[in-house]
């Protein structure tokens, strides 16, 4: 067998090689198509892997943060944990370890989290344990290092970089105290300093109090009756919020992938169609059909690798550019610290490669299928018949309608329990977008047909227009994928821009309403009363708005949930502009009056999470027992991940023993600039009446405004960058699509030229065709964009963040999108048109004879 | 068990030079913990030459503490009387201290079973510096302590050798912490491991508190003890200890010299315990009874540069006599009393059944390894010859099982031994400890 098989195999291989070279030679003749394929793959994998890289490294940061805080204990009586609890539990044989956490200010004003651990009692598998391979061990993770004087301040390399410090250096706190020398520990989350509990308790002035008692995982010893495991936080936790953020990013990345694959699909379709003759010739020469399919599959893999690998590298670059913004947004929005440098596991690479190659396979499957079913005897360049085209349209229209129906169904159908509503929201949006993309060519075809039929008369001009429309109809199957890409990109751009813009408007409005005071003062707690008494006597200050905050638990029949509690001064200066979303009997004044009388206001997040409505009763845990009151109204609270209850500041200090907070100072109207400056000066110095207490911190409203605005600008910079990129990809799709068929276009236009039409006219017709098509697509994208915008603010936002935004529409953005679409189309058409313009008559004649 | 693998993993992650340094530090800590001899942190602080007496020895100059921050510990010196029950408690002014219990037990079938319970105290900084630190940070911080507590427990029989270790920091004055020792009523504990006196408080208060009386009477705060430890899910023990003889003070009325140049520690023992209780080893519970030995020792000095470790024996002989002997290897060269050229320092105590103690000086005994075994990647002597010519003693001591390596943060060998006379007849049993191999 082998003796006979070997010589047979050689010509077989040789034939296959020749056939492969022949197939690939197509791209030498049409480098535009090759470029289009590679660019499509490159872009698709770049955007996808970029987004995935961002997600992966952000998640890694959370995992590191979470590892510091798993399973823990609390007292059943709700009293804070202290040294005595630690001792009691240790003596009972439980492997518990204490943790103190807090924030300190450095002497340069920078604020950092401080985590105090007790290295001797720490359960194995927690902090100080090496979880990631490749840790080079330069982190000094010896437990005694933390303990032995002068101790250690451990921090992530990222934190070290932001502090501009070097290992071994000693940071200095705001009060002049020296922290232990710095030591790098790559396992720590960014923005956290870890040190021995002794030093942390001193820095945070904790005394014997501790924040958390960690329990070794898998501890078998029974808990004493006075303790219980800390229940997981209910409702919207930062974890869920950041998950939402990542889901948003993933959805964007997926969209970019789809757009990129549409380009690939278009290019592959084109490459196959133009090689049908070649394929038939190869078959006629004796290349088996199976070999041909195999060769085309090899070609696909080669192209895929050539496009995907640089794509992933570009994605990494993109991620490293965007990551600092993402990190800053996440930190500001959700207090989730994310390292600003990429760290990627191996499966990231494999995953990105698999997704893009998988996408390529789905795009190329059609090509392989058609090759496998190739009829050798059919005509070389058979144009699809009208009947065929119509059947395909009908099928596509049916599919589009089905997808839309499914989207509608998802919207109307109640979300089945257990599925996150966010996933359902995204599925709905995805279905609607897919349905629209599928329906696009049907709609465009119908519009062209209608225009053609509606043209009156038979003037030469009308004839030319009719020809142009018919020609466009013929081009449509080839252009439809590029147009779909354009539609998706435009709709997404409009939708997201609408949401971001709307969010910005609403948020800034809300900020104006909430920040009514000119200055915000935070006196040291010990000197709070002295400062208040002093400020009340000042003539420069019209109103003093006190604010305190604390944490408590909302007690409900189905269980308890932690809520933030804030106390405000219900002064008209504040309440007049404070927005309320819902009140009892829609009476704002009455709601504020009942707040003064002891009722509560709740934020929208809490209302959505618990279903509490104005008029309902709510019960809060307080140091003196449960506190029950009525909900007087619901207020919007953008950007706050937590449920919040608002009471008067008096009630908060009396019933909930809230520590002194800040004071808003509304200045007397018409205060002279010099007086204001003098007051500011006065407010940054310690008060003589308050004895030793340090100076208060003063924030003016303008800088607060600026800070808040910065946070949100940064948050959406990433979103904007991604939509911009998607639009760019769509433009590229259109451009490469047109470029690829430029030569064919020339062959089609040559007869018209031969019939006596001027080149200027031909050029005008070409540009008008494409510009018109792009404009029609953009017009169709407008309603889709608005629908997407609505879905984002009313469905996805509520599911992801817990607040609903009013729908804002920005007609200027619409005009911009329309203009952009036409511009992109014209640009894409310009190069082929210019070639036509420059082509010598001889060449055009040649084309004519060739066709 | 997990902690140990954590430590090992941490250790292997360190770069080589750091590993060497850490190993050196740990070795120094072991030796220091168990012996409290001449400062040997030469690696870090610069060598202390043989001819130069350590600064701690010289009472001149810096005794007030200025310029000698590292030497701010109290020094053990002869002539100081032991005081009970105070000396049962901790001596924070000294660098290291331990409560060291070993028990040779037998189960219902008479099969031998060894139990160890040890609590170490180590000061990370001298008391003065400690006080400074406290003043600097305020006294409300219960974590601020420079005392480190470490406990080892082991249960062994034949192949089985279960070892556990606990660590804790000291607690502030007036607050009970997870680890500590109280003299009255006696209690030593770390987490849920404890060694507590069974005598009522009033009774122990009524006891005489001079050295003479407890050493001659058998009623003391330590005469009734109960000891317990949970090593892991399947191994734990609980024993009651009843002293059948008085406390004994080693060396010169409790000052035990540890080197030729006169350094030493305070050292007393209760070697006369009858032990009874229950031991669960790897899920199997046994009723046990036998004999136990408690050592109390505290000191401030680490080994000298040349001393590598020690071998220490506590033996219950069949005639009721107890024998303690140790050999410090290396160092102390130049002294006239050392054995041979090795510079080893030997010492011991022969305790009669009624508690009369005969100190054995460096020239009065000899301790010679006669067989070695490979244990945990090291060569260790598991058979010894102990001769006390003046008392007519010539004993052969053999480890019951070579695999008694303590895989604790500071590793060493600790296990039960059998004693035979020169005629090959069994003469008793005991415990052997070997460090620095």
Short mmCIF file of C-alpha atoms in Angstrom, two decimals, chain B residues 80-293:
data_model
loop_
_atom_site.label_atom_id
_atom_site.label_comp_id
_atom_site.label_asym_id
_atom_site.label_seq_id
_atom_site.Cartn_x
_atom_site.Cartn_y
_atom_site.Cartn_z
CA UNK B 80 19.07 35.65 92.24
CA UNK B 81 16.49 33.57 94.11
CA UNK B 82 13.54 32.10 92.32
CA UNK B 83 10.18 33.37 93.63
CA UNK B 84 6.96 31.43 93.39
CA UNK B 85 4.34 31.64 92.18
CA UNK B 86 5.54 34.80 90.35
CA UNK B 87 8.21 32.94 88.40
CA UNK B 88 5.59 30.60 86.94
CA UNK B 89 4.36 33.64 84.99
CA UNK B 90 6.03 35.54 82.17
CA UNK B 91 9.22 37.61 82.51
CA UNK B 92 8.80 40.25 79.81
CA UNK B 93 12.11 41.85 80.74
CA UNK B 94 13.94 38.81 79.32
CA UNK B 95 14.19 38.10 75.63
CA UNK B 96 13.02 34.50 75.53
CA UNK B 97 11.12 32.17 77.78
CA UNK B 98 9.29 28.86 77.60
CA UNK B 99 6.89 26.48 79.28
CA UNK B 100 7.99 23.13 77.90
CA UNK B 101 6.02 19.96 78.60
CA UNK B 102 6.88 16.48 77.33
CA UNK B 103 5.04 13.28 78.27
CA UNK B 104 5.96 9.60 77.84
CA UNK B 105 2.58 7.89 77.81
CA UNK B 106 1.22 4.39 77.27
CA UNK B 107 -2.22 3.44 76.00
CA UNK B 108 -4.55 0.67 77.27
CA UNK B 109 -2.48 -1.94 75.46
CA UNK B 110 0.73 -0.54 76.86
CA UNK B 111 1.89 0.85 73.53
CA UNK B 112 4.08 3.97 73.95
CA UNK B 113 2.80 7.36 72.81
CA UNK B 114 4.56 10.73 73.05
CA UNK B 115 2.98 14.12 73.64
CA UNK B 116 4.55 17.58 73.54
CA UNK B 117 3.06 20.96 74.55
CA UNK B 118 5.30 24.01 74.37
CA UNK B 119 4.65 27.70 74.69
CA UNK B 120 7.43 30.11 73.74
CA UNK B 121 7.55 33.81 74.46
CA UNK B 122 9.89 35.97 72.42
CA UNK B 123 10.31 39.73 72.80
CA UNK B 124 10.74 41.43 69.44
CA UNK B 125 12.27 44.48 71.12
CA UNK B 126 13.60 45.26 74.59
CA UNK B 127 11.05 46.46 77.14
CA UNK B 128 12.38 50.03 77.09
CA UNK B 129 11.95 50.38 73.35
CA UNK B 130 8.58 48.78 73.76
CA UNK B 131 7.61 51.44 76.24
CA UNK B 132 8.82 54.14 73.86
CA UNK B 133 6.70 52.71 71.10
CA UNK B 134 3.69 52.64 73.37
CA UNK B 135 4.19 56.22 74.44
CA UNK B 136 4.52 57.28 70.83
CA UNK B 137 1.29 55.71 69.73
CA UNK B 138 -0.84 56.09 72.81
CA UNK B 139 -1.76 53.28 75.12
CA UNK B 140 -5.27 52.63 73.75
CA UNK B 141 -4.00 50.38 71.01
CA UNK B 142 -4.44 46.77 72.15
CA UNK B 143 -2.37 45.45 69.24
CA UNK B 144 0.76 47.34 70.22
CA UNK B 145 2.89 44.60 71.71
CA UNK B 146 6.41 43.50 71.06
CA UNK B 147 5.81 40.09 72.59
CA UNK B 148 5.49 37.20 70.21
CA UNK B 149 3.96 33.96 71.44
CA UNK B 150 4.58 30.70 69.66
CA UNK B 151 3.31 27.27 70.61
CA UNK B 152 4.14 23.81 69.37
CA UNK B 153 2.17 20.66 69.98
CA UNK B 154 2.95 17.15 68.84
CA UNK B 155 1.49 13.67 69.25
CA UNK B 156 3.55 10.75 68.07
CA UNK B 157 3.36 7.00 67.97
CA UNK B 158 5.39 4.72 65.70
CA UNK B 159 5.20 6.19 62.18
CA UNK B 160 2.64 8.81 63.11
CA UNK B 161 3.93 12.23 64.11
CA UNK B 162 1.35 15.02 64.08
CA UNK B 163 2.73 18.52 64.63
CA UNK B 164 0.90 21.83 64.95
CA UNK B 165 2.03 25.37 65.56
CA UNK B 166 0.23 28.50 66.76
CA UNK B 167 1.43 32.09 66.69
CA UNK B 168 0.06 35.13 68.40
CA UNK B 169 1.11 38.57 69.45
CA UNK B 170 1.10 39.61 73.08
CA UNK B 171 -1.79 41.36 74.70
CA UNK B 172 -1.75 44.70 76.52
CA UNK B 173 -1.62 44.87 80.30
CA UNK B 174 -5.02 44.36 81.86
CA UNK B 175 -6.59 42.85 78.73
CA UNK B 176 -6.77 39.13 78.17
CA UNK B 177 -5.36 38.29 74.78
CA UNK B 178 -5.38 35.16 72.64
CA UNK B 179 -2.07 34.12 74.17
CA UNK B 180 -0.41 34.66 77.53
CA UNK B 181 0.63 33.26 80.88
CA UNK B 182 -0.77 34.11 84.30
CA UNK B 183 1.04 33.08 87.47
CA UNK B 184 -1.91 33.16 89.86
CA UNK B 185 -3.93 31.02 89.40
CA UNK B 186 -1.59 29.45 86.93
CA UNK B 187 -2.63 29.43 83.28
CA UNK B 188 -0.65 29.39 80.04
CA UNK B 189 -2.61 29.55 76.82
CA UNK B 190 -2.59 30.29 73.12
CA UNK B 191 -5.95 30.20 71.34
CA UNK B 192 -7.71 27.05 72.55
CA UNK B 193 -4.53 25.32 73.67
CA UNK B 194 -3.99 25.62 77.37
CA UNK B 195 -1.99 24.49 80.34
CA UNK B 196 -3.88 25.46 83.51
CA UNK B 197 -3.51 24.93 87.20
CA UNK B 198 -6.19 22.85 88.84
CA UNK B 199 -5.61 24.36 92.30
CA UNK B 200 -8.16 26.86 93.52
CA UNK B 201 -7.00 30.45 93.85
CA UNK B 202 -7.37 30.60 97.61
CA UNK B 203 -5.38 27.46 98.08
CA UNK B 204 -2.54 28.61 95.89
CA UNK B 205 -2.52 31.97 97.70
CA UNK B 206 -2.14 30.18 100.98
CA UNK B 207 0.95 28.45 99.63
CA UNK B 208 4.33 29.73 100.77
CA UNK B 209 5.97 31.92 98.18
CA UNK B 210 9.62 31.43 98.97
CA UNK B 211 11.93 29.25 96.98
CA UNK B 212 12.69 26.78 99.72
CA UNK B 213 9.21 25.56 100.43
CA UNK B 214 7.93 24.65 96.95
CA UNK B 215 11.21 22.97 96.18
CA UNK B 216 10.80 20.66 99.13
CA UNK B 217 7.04 20.29 99.25
CA UNK B 218 4.92 18.82 96.51
CA UNK B 219 2.14 21.38 96.84
CA UNK B 220 2.53 24.27 94.45
CA UNK B 221 0.59 26.17 91.79
CA UNK B 222 2.04 23.72 89.27
CA UNK B 223 1.37 20.55 91.19
CA UNK B 224 -2.04 19.94 89.61
CA UNK B 225 -2.25 20.85 85.92
CA UNK B 226 -4.49 20.12 83.04
CA UNK B 227 -3.20 20.45 79.47
CA UNK B 228 -5.06 20.36 76.18
CA UNK B 229 -4.45 21.08 72.52
CA UNK B 230 -6.30 20.53 69.27
CA UNK B 231 -3.72 19.93 66.56
CA UNK B 232 -6.11 19.40 63.65
CA UNK B 233 -9.57 17.95 62.99
CA UNK B 234 -8.49 14.41 63.92
CA UNK B 235 -5.76 14.90 66.48
CA UNK B 236 -6.12 16.38 69.97
CA UNK B 237 -5.31 15.58 73.57
CA UNK B 238 -6.37 16.43 77.11
CA UNK B 239 -4.27 15.30 80.07
CA UNK B 240 -4.29 15.88 83.80
CA UNK B 241 -0.89 16.13 85.45
CA UNK B 242 -0.29 15.43 89.12
CA UNK B 243 3.12 16.20 90.58
CA UNK B 244 4.49 13.39 92.77
CA UNK B 245 7.54 15.35 93.83
CA UNK B 246 8.73 18.93 94.31
CA UNK B 247 9.91 21.53 91.79
CA UNK B 248 13.65 21.32 91.17
CA UNK B 249 16.00 24.22 90.35
CA UNK B 250 18.89 23.44 88.04
CA UNK B 251 22.43 24.76 88.27
CA UNK B 252 23.15 27.21 91.06
CA UNK B 253 19.73 27.45 92.73
CA UNK B 254 18.03 28.00 89.42
CA UNK B 255 20.80 29.72 87.46
CA UNK B 256 21.88 27.32 84.75
CA UNK B 257 25.18 28.20 83.15
CA UNK B 258 25.16 27.74 79.37
CA UNK B 259 28.68 28.66 78.31
CA UNK B 260 32.16 28.57 79.71
CA UNK B 261 32.23 32.36 80.02
CA UNK B 262 29.40 32.31 82.54
CA UNK B 263 26.31 33.20 80.57
CA UNK B 264 23.16 31.30 81.33
CA UNK B 265 19.49 31.21 82.04
CA UNK B 266 17.03 30.68 84.83
CA UNK B 267 15.91 27.09 84.71
CA UNK B 268 13.65 25.01 86.93
CA UNK B 269 11.60 21.88 86.27
CA UNK B 270 8.78 19.77 87.55
CA UNK B 271 9.93 16.28 86.44
CA UNK B 272 7.60 14.25 88.70
CA UNK B 273 4.27 14.43 86.89
CA UNK B 274 1.98 11.46 86.67
CA UNK B 275 -0.09 12.03 83.52
CA UNK B 276 -3.51 10.64 82.67
CA UNK B 277 -6.02 11.47 80.01
CA UNK B 278 -7.19 10.98 76.48
CA UNK B 279 -5.29 11.33 73.22
CA UNK B 280 -6.96 11.23 69.81
CA UNK B 281 -4.38 10.54 67.12
CA UNK B 282 -5.58 10.62 63.50
CA UNK B 283 -9.14 9.93 64.60
CA UNK B 284 -8.32 7.09 67.04
CA UNK B 285 -8.94 7.85 70.70
CA UNK B 286 -6.79 6.25 73.42
CA UNK B 287 -6.94 6.32 77.21
CA UNK B 288 -3.38 7.04 78.24
CA UNK B 289 -1.26 7.29 81.35
CA UNK B 290 2.42 7.83 81.99
CA UNK B 291 4.98 10.38 83.09
CA UNK B 292 5.50 14.01 82.15
CA UNK B 293 8.20 16.64 82.62
#
